[in-house]
């Protein structure tokens, strides 16, 4: 039977279940059993565990690996609360997400010690949160018994996780070592690090000529709408072929990301025509829309091994920005995002810069957002009221009013530190709440 005190659990910050969950179906089922408060509390616990792990172990804080950590932690949190509420053992089959992580980790060359440490960090975090909750909501006469039961349940989960995680890591590692992808990945990693690699050996193993012009892409899938690996490879190949590449190298990096390069002999691949500075960024698109959940980032063309390396670095930066972007698009080109990528490499500093430059213009209301967007377009068009009005399809007087209102919110004219102002507005336009909200690490 469900123990009544679990009904009193609530997240510390409001959460919508399943909307705020990385495992929405699982969270919805728990909400139906225990109520939205306990389910939201478990989702929050999973997020807290994941944040602790990625902050302490940076090797697990990268793209798809961090996504798997988040899903694994939430699966454990939901499963643990369900087991405690119904006084049952947690069946490992109910937490399949936990075993998805080792495949991603192995393909990135991350050691098992980091995974095992993550289990103990999650356990420590869960103990603190659960015992604190029990002290608050469990009646005093039941508290000692419940705290003892909580400790026993969590230690049981840790033992189960440690054994199964180690077994799965060993299986994934063995499969990786025996695959041809492992050898190709080793060569590519050496090239990207700048390690000297005999070109004839690299060309033979990769089946790709490194002496040509190269264009790099990074293709990934979103955690909320995961796509099949074949869809990632197809999107990469189609994008490179559309850019005029006659040869391609496609390298899976785990199950949720692909690195790829395309080459031409004498002239650089052309992913898109350069956009005028006054125009909004126009993302490069593959010849056919990619599958739902697939995202594509594209670097700039470069020659030889240096071009191979630099184009990939640019594509990876475009992918980082794309993962944070507010734009509803599937393709992100470094040539459109280079300034945002450079300014957002240190996100806490970028947030501070935005708030320092915009002051009250950094507000999140719809009215402030409209004023801020108008000011950005006004600066994009070199402070032309007429061109801004035509672009926004509003009256010229409306533009003038909004610019004046923006200057009032900022506390100084748009001509003061104009370059800094424009840069802050570009950051907000691309990244939205990521740079507008306070630094989450300070919460």
Short mmCIF file of C-alpha atoms in Angstrom, two decimals:
data_model
loop_
_atom_site.label_atom_id
_atom_site.label_comp_id
_atom_site.label_asym_id
_atom_site.label_seq_id
_atom_site.Cartn_x
_atom_site.Cartn_y
_atom_site.Cartn_z
CA UNK A 1 0.00 0.00 0.00
CA UNK A 2 1.08 3.55 -0.67
CA UNK A 3 2.34 5.28 2.46
CA UNK A 4 0.40 8.52 3.05
CA UNK A 5 3.39 10.70 3.78
CA UNK A 6 4.58 10.44 0.16
CA UNK A 7 1.54 12.42 -0.91
CA UNK A 8 3.03 15.45 0.86
CA UNK A 9 6.18 15.57 -1.28
CA UNK A 10 6.44 18.61 -3.53
CA UNK A 11 9.29 19.97 -5.69
CA UNK A 12 11.00 23.08 -4.33
CA UNK A 13 10.27 24.90 -7.60
CA UNK A 14 7.03 24.37 -9.57
CA UNK A 15 7.34 21.64 -12.19
CA UNK A 16 4.88 20.41 -14.77
CA UNK A 17 4.69 16.65 -15.06
CA UNK A 18 5.30 15.25 -17.56
CA UNK A 19 6.26 18.49 -19.36
CA UNK A 20 9.44 19.17 -17.35
CA UNK A 21 10.56 15.54 -17.38
CA UNK A 22 13.22 13.94 -19.58
CA UNK A 23 11.21 10.70 -19.28
CA UNK A 24 7.70 12.13 -19.70
CA UNK A 25 5.83 8.84 -20.07
CA UNK A 26 7.46 7.36 -16.96
CA UNK A 27 6.79 10.55 -14.98
CA UNK A 28 3.17 10.62 -16.12
CA UNK A 29 2.64 7.05 -14.92
CA UNK A 30 4.11 7.86 -11.49
CA UNK A 31 1.95 10.98 -11.28
CA UNK A 32 -1.13 8.84 -11.89
CA UNK A 33 -0.08 6.51 -9.07
CA UNK A 34 1.19 8.97 -6.46
CA UNK A 35 -0.02 12.39 -7.62
CA UNK A 36 1.70 15.29 -9.43
CA UNK A 37 3.47 16.55 -6.29
CA UNK A 38 5.49 13.39 -5.56
CA UNK A 39 6.15 12.83 -9.27
CA UNK A 40 7.40 16.41 -9.66
CA UNK A 41 9.54 15.92 -6.56
CA UNK A 42 11.12 12.80 -8.10
CA UNK A 43 11.76 14.61 -11.40
CA UNK A 44 13.48 17.39 -9.45
CA UNK A 45 15.56 14.83 -7.54
CA UNK A 46 16.69 13.28 -10.81
CA UNK A 47 17.70 16.71 -12.16
CA UNK A 48 19.59 17.48 -8.94
CA UNK A 49 21.47 14.19 -9.12
CA UNK A 50 22.37 14.80 -12.78
CA UNK A 51 23.53 18.36 -12.09
CA UNK A 52 25.75 17.14 -9.26
CA UNK A 53 27.32 14.48 -11.46
CA UNK A 54 28.00 16.72 -14.48
CA UNK A 55 29.34 19.53 -12.29
CA UNK A 56 31.73 17.17 -10.48
CA UNK A 57 32.74 14.96 -13.43
CA UNK A 58 33.19 17.19 -16.51
CA UNK A 59 33.86 14.12 -18.68
CA UNK A 60 30.15 13.27 -18.29
CA UNK A 61 28.92 16.80 -19.02
CA UNK A 62 29.21 16.66 -22.82
CA UNK A 63 26.21 16.65 -25.20
CA UNK A 64 24.71 13.14 -25.54
CA UNK A 65 26.56 11.80 -22.49
CA UNK A 66 24.98 14.48 -20.30
CA UNK A 67 21.59 13.63 -21.81
CA UNK A 68 22.04 9.98 -20.87
CA UNK A 69 23.11 10.96 -17.35
CA UNK A 70 19.95 13.06 -16.98
CA UNK A 71 17.69 10.25 -18.19
CA UNK A 72 19.45 7.65 -16.05
CA UNK A 73 19.19 9.80 -12.92
CA UNK A 74 15.52 10.53 -13.45
CA UNK A 75 14.81 6.83 -14.07
CA UNK A 76 16.47 5.98 -10.76
CA UNK A 77 14.64 8.77 -8.90
CA UNK A 78 11.24 7.73 -10.27
CA UNK A 79 11.95 4.06 -9.63
CA UNK A 80 13.23 4.65 -6.10
CA UNK A 81 10.21 6.71 -5.10
CA UNK A 82 7.83 4.13 -6.55
CA UNK A 83 9.64 1.33 -4.70
CA UNK A 84 9.57 3.22 -1.41
CA UNK A 85 5.93 4.18 -1.81
CA UNK A 86 4.81 0.62 -2.52
CA UNK A 87 7.44 -1.11 -0.37
CA UNK A 88 8.80 -3.08 -3.31
CA UNK A 89 12.18 -3.87 -4.84
CA UNK A 90 13.15 -1.75 -7.84
CA UNK A 91 13.17 -4.02 -10.91
CA UNK A 92 16.14 -3.11 -13.08
CA UNK A 93 14.03 -3.74 -16.17
CA UNK A 94 12.01 -0.69 -15.14
CA UNK A 95 15.07 1.52 -15.60
CA UNK A 96 16.43 0.68 -19.10
CA UNK A 97 17.76 4.24 -19.53
CA UNK A 98 20.46 3.53 -16.94
CA UNK A 99 22.17 1.07 -19.28
CA UNK A 100 22.08 3.38 -22.31
CA UNK A 101 24.90 5.48 -20.88
CA UNK A 102 27.84 3.02 -21.14
CA UNK A 103 27.61 2.85 -24.95
CA UNK A 104 27.94 6.64 -25.21
CA UNK A 105 30.69 6.72 -22.60
CA UNK A 106 32.76 3.96 -24.22
CA UNK A 107 32.61 5.61 -27.65
CA UNK A 108 34.03 8.83 -26.13
CA UNK A 109 36.94 7.03 -24.46
CA UNK A 110 35.63 7.83 -20.95
CA UNK A 111 36.80 5.39 -18.28
CA UNK A 112 34.53 3.24 -16.16
CA UNK A 113 35.85 4.91 -13.01
CA UNK A 114 33.88 8.03 -13.93
CA UNK A 115 30.68 6.04 -14.32
CA UNK A 116 31.13 4.25 -11.01
CA UNK A 117 31.90 7.54 -9.29
CA UNK A 118 28.71 9.00 -10.78
CA UNK A 119 26.68 6.26 -9.06
CA UNK A 120 28.12 7.16 -5.67
CA UNK A 121 27.58 10.89 -6.26
CA UNK A 122 23.96 10.21 -7.20
CA UNK A 123 23.54 8.03 -4.13
CA UNK A 124 24.96 10.69 -1.82
CA UNK A 125 22.68 13.33 -3.32
CA UNK A 126 19.61 11.09 -3.11
CA UNK A 127 20.32 10.21 0.53
CA UNK A 128 20.57 13.88 1.50
CA UNK A 129 17.38 14.86 -0.33
CA UNK A 130 15.33 11.83 0.75
CA UNK A 131 16.30 11.99 4.41
CA UNK A 132 15.64 15.72 4.49
CA UNK A 133 12.20 15.11 2.96
CA UNK A 134 11.47 12.31 5.45
CA UNK A 135 12.40 14.54 8.35
CA UNK A 136 9.95 17.15 7.10
CA UNK A 137 6.94 15.04 6.18
CA UNK A 138 7.16 11.71 8.03
CA UNK A 139 5.38 11.66 11.40
CA UNK A 140 7.92 11.57 14.23
CA UNK A 141 6.83 8.17 15.53
CA UNK A 142 7.50 6.63 12.09
CA UNK A 143 10.62 8.62 11.21
CA UNK A 144 13.36 6.28 12.42
CA UNK A 145 11.78 3.26 10.73
CA UNK A 146 11.27 5.14 7.45
CA UNK A 147 14.78 6.59 7.40
CA UNK A 148 16.21 3.12 7.96
CA UNK A 149 14.05 1.76 5.14
CA UNK A 150 15.15 4.58 2.84
CA UNK A 151 18.82 3.86 3.52
CA UNK A 152 18.37 0.15 2.89
CA UNK A 153 16.47 0.76 -0.34
CA UNK A 154 19.06 3.20 -1.68
CA UNK A 155 21.99 0.91 -0.85
CA UNK A 156 20.18 -1.91 -2.63
CA UNK A 157 19.78 0.27 -5.72
CA UNK A 158 23.46 1.30 -5.61
CA UNK A 159 24.61 -2.32 -5.46
CA UNK A 160 22.33 -3.23 -8.35
CA UNK A 161 23.44 -0.25 -10.42
CA UNK A 162 27.14 -0.84 -9.81
CA UNK A 163 27.02 -4.48 -10.91
CA UNK A 164 24.83 -3.93 -13.97
CA UNK A 165 26.67 -0.77 -15.03
CA UNK A 166 30.05 -2.51 -14.81
CA UNK A 167 28.75 -5.49 -16.82
CA UNK A 168 27.25 -3.27 -19.50
CA UNK A 169 30.39 -1.14 -19.72
CA UNK A 170 32.52 -4.26 -20.21
CA UNK A 171 30.16 -5.52 -22.93
CA UNK A 172 30.11 -2.14 -24.73
CA UNK A 173 33.88 -1.78 -24.44
CA UNK A 174 34.50 -5.21 -25.92
CA UNK A 175 32.13 -4.51 -28.80
CA UNK A 176 33.80 -1.16 -29.40
CA UNK A 177 37.32 -2.59 -29.48
CA UNK A 178 36.35 -5.22 -32.04
CA UNK A 179 34.64 -2.74 -34.37
CA UNK A 180 36.24 -0.96 -37.31
CA UNK A 181 34.70 2.27 -36.00
CA UNK A 182 37.09 2.18 -33.03
CA UNK A 183 40.19 2.32 -35.23
CA UNK A 184 38.75 5.08 -37.40
CA UNK A 185 37.74 7.03 -34.30
CA UNK A 186 41.26 6.72 -32.91
CA UNK A 187 42.73 8.17 -36.10
CA UNK A 188 40.21 11.01 -36.19
CA UNK A 189 40.81 11.86 -32.53
CA UNK A 190 44.57 12.01 -33.17
CA UNK A 191 44.01 14.31 -36.15
CA UNK A 192 41.74 16.59 -34.16
CA UNK A 193 44.22 16.77 -31.27
CA UNK A 194 47.05 17.65 -33.65
CA UNK A 195 48.90 14.40 -33.02
CA UNK A 196 51.21 13.45 -35.87
CA UNK A 197 49.63 10.68 -37.95
CA UNK A 198 51.21 9.19 -41.12
CA UNK A 199 48.97 10.46 -43.90
CA UNK A 200 49.13 7.29 -45.95
CA UNK A 201 47.99 5.23 -42.95
CA UNK A 202 45.22 7.70 -42.06
CA UNK A 203 43.97 7.80 -45.66
CA UNK A 204 43.99 4.00 -45.89
CA UNK A 205 42.10 3.42 -42.62
CA UNK A 206 39.62 6.27 -43.10
CA UNK A 207 39.09 5.74 -46.82
CA UNK A 208 39.23 9.52 -47.10
CA UNK A 209 41.82 11.85 -48.68
CA UNK A 210 43.01 14.41 -46.12
CA UNK A 211 44.93 16.53 -48.63
CA UNK A 212 41.76 18.05 -50.16
CA UNK A 213 39.34 20.83 -49.16
CA UNK A 214 37.07 19.77 -46.28
CA UNK A 215 33.71 20.76 -44.87
CA UNK A 216 32.71 19.37 -41.47
CA UNK A 217 29.24 18.79 -40.05
CA UNK A 218 28.02 17.58 -36.68
CA UNK A 219 24.60 15.91 -36.63
CA UNK A 220 22.80 15.10 -33.41
CA UNK A 221 19.39 14.18 -32.09
CA UNK A 222 17.39 15.84 -29.35
CA UNK A 223 16.65 13.93 -26.12
CA UNK A 224 12.93 14.68 -26.36
CA UNK A 225 12.62 13.41 -29.96
CA UNK A 226 15.39 10.85 -30.49
CA UNK A 227 16.01 9.80 -34.08
CA UNK A 228 17.37 6.57 -35.47
CA UNK A 229 21.15 6.50 -36.14
CA UNK A 230 20.51 5.98 -39.86
CA UNK A 231 18.66 9.32 -39.93
CA UNK A 232 21.74 11.09 -38.55
CA UNK A 233 24.05 9.52 -41.13
CA UNK A 234 21.62 10.29 -43.95
CA UNK A 235 21.31 13.95 -42.91
CA UNK A 236 25.11 14.30 -42.77
CA UNK A 237 25.64 12.73 -46.20
CA UNK A 238 22.86 14.72 -47.86
CA UNK A 239 24.12 18.02 -46.44
CA UNK A 240 27.69 17.39 -47.61
CA UNK A 241 26.59 16.20 -51.05
CA UNK A 242 24.44 19.32 -51.47
CA UNK A 243 27.54 21.42 -50.68
CA UNK A 244 29.35 19.84 -53.64
CA UNK A 245 31.43 17.28 -51.76
CA UNK A 246 32.52 14.30 -53.85
CA UNK A 247 33.83 12.18 -50.95
CA UNK A 248 32.55 11.80 -47.40
CA UNK A 249 33.72 10.43 -44.06
CA UNK A 250 30.94 9.67 -41.55
CA UNK A 251 31.85 8.68 -38.00
CA UNK A 252 29.20 7.74 -35.39
CA UNK A 253 29.99 9.09 -31.94
CA UNK A 254 27.74 7.02 -29.72
CA UNK A 255 24.12 6.51 -30.70
CA UNK A 256 23.01 10.16 -30.72
CA UNK A 257 25.71 12.05 -32.60
CA UNK A 258 27.60 11.83 -35.89
CA UNK A 259 30.75 13.63 -36.99
CA UNK A 260 31.17 13.89 -40.74
CA UNK A 261 33.40 15.52 -43.33
CA UNK A 262 33.05 16.02 -47.06
CA UNK A 263 35.78 16.99 -49.50
CA UNK A 264 36.47 18.41 -52.93
CA UNK A 265 39.73 18.46 -54.85
CA UNK A 266 40.39 22.00 -56.08
CA UNK A 267 37.72 24.33 -54.75
CA UNK A 268 36.11 24.61 -51.29
CA UNK A 269 32.67 23.09 -50.71
CA UNK A 270 30.02 25.81 -50.58
CA UNK A 271 27.32 25.15 -47.96
CA UNK A 272 25.60 28.51 -48.52
CA UNK A 273 26.12 31.98 -49.93
CA UNK A 274 27.34 34.50 -47.33
CA UNK A 275 24.53 36.51 -45.78
CA UNK A 276 24.61 40.34 -45.69
CA UNK A 277 25.33 41.68 -42.21
CA UNK A 278 21.92 43.36 -42.01
CA UNK A 279 20.05 40.15 -42.75
CA UNK A 280 18.95 37.71 -40.06
CA UNK A 281 20.89 34.42 -40.02
CA UNK A 282 19.70 32.03 -42.70
CA UNK A 283 20.47 28.46 -41.63
CA UNK A 284 21.89 26.03 -44.12
CA UNK A 285 19.43 23.28 -44.90
CA UNK A 286 19.98 19.82 -46.35
CA UNK A 287 18.25 19.15 -49.69
CA UNK A 288 15.41 17.40 -47.85
CA UNK A 289 14.17 18.17 -44.34
CA UNK A 290 15.89 15.87 -41.84
CA UNK A 291 13.91 13.44 -39.71
CA UNK A 292 12.14 14.92 -36.67
CA UNK A 293 14.56 15.53 -33.83
CA UNK A 294 17.65 15.69 -36.09
CA UNK A 295 19.85 18.80 -35.87
CA UNK A 296 22.75 19.71 -38.17
CA UNK A 297 25.70 22.05 -37.51
CA UNK A 298 28.07 23.09 -40.30
CA UNK A 299 31.58 24.52 -40.14
CA UNK A 300 33.52 26.52 -42.74
CA UNK A 301 35.55 24.90 -45.51
CA UNK A 302 39.27 24.48 -44.97
CA UNK A 303 42.19 22.84 -46.77
CA UNK A 304 44.33 19.92 -45.68
CA UNK A 305 44.59 18.47 -42.20
CA UNK A 306 44.35 21.93 -40.62
CA UNK A 307 41.15 22.57 -42.55
CA UNK A 308 39.82 19.15 -41.49
CA UNK A 309 40.48 20.07 -37.85
CA UNK A 310 39.29 23.68 -37.89
CA UNK A 311 36.09 22.96 -39.82
CA UNK A 312 35.17 20.33 -37.23
CA UNK A 313 35.89 22.70 -34.35
CA UNK A 314 33.60 25.26 -35.95
CA UNK A 315 30.85 22.70 -36.55
CA UNK A 316 31.13 21.57 -32.93
CA UNK A 317 30.78 25.19 -31.74
CA UNK A 318 27.77 25.69 -34.01
CA UNK A 319 26.27 22.51 -32.52
CA UNK A 320 26.85 23.83 -28.99
CA UNK A 321 25.04 27.05 -29.85
CA UNK A 322 22.35 25.16 -31.76
CA UNK A 323 21.59 23.03 -28.71
CA UNK A 324 20.90 26.25 -26.77
CA UNK A 325 19.25 28.24 -29.55
CA UNK A 326 15.68 29.52 -29.40
CA UNK A 327 15.27 29.27 -33.17
CA UNK A 328 12.87 26.64 -34.49
CA UNK A 329 15.25 25.32 -37.12
CA UNK A 330 17.13 22.09 -37.75
CA UNK A 331 20.36 23.50 -39.23
CA UNK A 332 22.99 25.83 -37.77
CA UNK A 333 25.92 27.26 -39.71
CA UNK A 334 29.05 28.58 -38.03
CA UNK A 335 29.28 31.47 -40.49
CA UNK A 336 26.01 32.79 -39.04
CA UNK A 337 26.83 31.98 -35.42
CA UNK A 338 30.54 32.77 -35.06
CA UNK A 339 29.98 35.87 -32.91
CA UNK A 340 27.44 34.12 -30.69
CA UNK A 341 29.77 31.12 -30.35
CA UNK A 342 32.68 33.30 -29.26
CA UNK A 343 30.62 35.44 -26.88
CA UNK A 344 28.90 32.44 -25.28
CA UNK A 345 31.96 30.25 -24.69
CA UNK A 346 31.77 31.39 -21.05
CA UNK A 347 28.02 31.40 -20.30
CA UNK A 348 28.17 32.97 -16.82
CA UNK A 349 30.27 35.82 -18.27
CA UNK A 350 27.83 36.13 -21.20
CA UNK A 351 24.87 36.42 -18.79
CA UNK A 352 26.67 39.09 -16.79
CA UNK A 353 27.55 40.97 -20.00
CA UNK A 354 23.94 40.88 -21.25
CA UNK A 355 22.49 42.19 -17.99
CA UNK A 356 25.19 44.83 -17.66
CA UNK A 357 24.58 46.16 -21.18
CA UNK A 358 20.79 45.85 -21.33
CA UNK A 359 19.86 46.58 -17.68
CA UNK A 360 16.01 46.59 -17.58
CA UNK A 361 15.92 45.80 -21.30
CA UNK A 362 16.89 42.27 -20.26
CA UNK A 363 13.38 41.67 -18.91
CA UNK A 364 11.40 38.58 -19.92
CA UNK A 365 7.94 40.09 -20.49
CA UNK A 366 6.40 40.06 -23.96
CA UNK A 367 6.38 43.88 -24.13
CA UNK A 368 10.09 44.15 -23.28
CA UNK A 369 10.89 41.36 -25.73
CA UNK A 370 9.15 43.24 -28.57
CA UNK A 371 11.01 46.44 -27.74
CA UNK A 372 14.33 44.59 -27.53
CA UNK A 373 13.79 42.85 -30.88
CA UNK A 374 12.92 46.16 -32.55
CA UNK A 375 16.10 47.77 -31.20
CA UNK A 376 18.20 44.88 -32.54
CA UNK A 377 16.70 45.17 -36.02
CA UNK A 378 17.14 48.96 -35.85
CA UNK A 379 20.87 48.44 -35.20
CA UNK A 380 21.01 45.67 -37.84
CA UNK A 381 19.77 48.24 -40.38
CA UNK A 382 22.27 50.88 -39.29
CA UNK A 383 19.63 52.86 -37.34
CA UNK A 384 17.31 53.33 -40.33
CA UNK A 385 13.73 53.81 -39.10
CA UNK A 386 12.30 53.24 -42.58
CA UNK A 387 14.13 49.96 -43.26
CA UNK A 388 13.39 48.65 -39.77
CA UNK A 389 9.69 49.50 -40.14
CA UNK A 390 9.55 47.72 -43.50
CA UNK A 391 11.32 44.67 -42.09
CA UNK A 392 8.99 44.42 -39.07
CA UNK A 393 5.85 45.44 -41.01
CA UNK A 394 5.00 48.22 -38.57
CA UNK A 395 4.70 51.99 -38.84
CA UNK A 396 7.84 54.11 -38.71
CA UNK A 397 6.50 55.93 -35.64
CA UNK A 398 6.10 52.56 -33.90
CA UNK A 399 9.77 51.84 -34.46
CA UNK A 400 10.74 55.27 -33.16
CA UNK A 401 8.63 54.78 -30.04
CA UNK A 402 10.04 51.32 -29.34
CA UNK A 403 13.63 52.49 -29.78
CA UNK A 404 12.97 55.36 -27.37
CA UNK A 405 11.38 52.96 -24.89
CA UNK A 406 14.36 50.60 -25.23
CA UNK A 407 16.74 53.44 -24.44
CA UNK A 408 14.68 54.32 -21.36
CA UNK A 409 14.82 50.71 -20.12
CA UNK A 410 18.55 50.58 -20.74
CA UNK A 411 19.10 53.96 -19.11
CA UNK A 412 21.25 55.41 -21.91
CA UNK A 413 21.06 56.09 -25.66
CA UNK A 414 21.64 53.34 -28.21
CA UNK A 415 24.71 55.26 -29.44
CA UNK A 416 26.51 54.66 -26.12
CA UNK A 417 28.63 51.47 -26.32
CA UNK A 418 26.75 50.67 -29.49
CA UNK A 419 28.94 47.69 -30.43
CA UNK A 420 28.50 46.15 -26.96
CA UNK A 421 24.75 46.80 -27.05
CA UNK A 422 24.39 45.17 -30.45
CA UNK A 423 26.40 42.15 -29.32
CA UNK A 424 24.23 41.72 -26.21
CA UNK A 425 21.09 41.90 -28.33
CA UNK A 426 22.46 39.29 -30.75
CA UNK A 427 23.15 36.96 -27.81
CA UNK A 428 19.63 37.35 -26.46
CA UNK A 429 18.04 36.90 -29.88
CA UNK A 430 19.83 33.57 -30.39
CA UNK A 431 19.96 32.14 -26.86
CA UNK A 432 16.96 33.71 -25.10
CA UNK A 433 16.53 32.58 -21.50
CA UNK A 434 19.95 30.93 -21.47
CA UNK A 435 21.50 34.40 -21.13
CA UNK A 436 18.49 36.25 -19.69
CA UNK A 437 17.85 34.04 -16.66
CA UNK A 438 20.17 34.08 -13.66
CA UNK A 439 23.09 31.65 -13.57
CA UNK A 440 21.49 28.33 -12.42
CA UNK A 441 24.67 27.46 -10.52
CA UNK A 442 23.82 30.25 -8.10
CA UNK A 443 20.41 28.78 -7.22
#
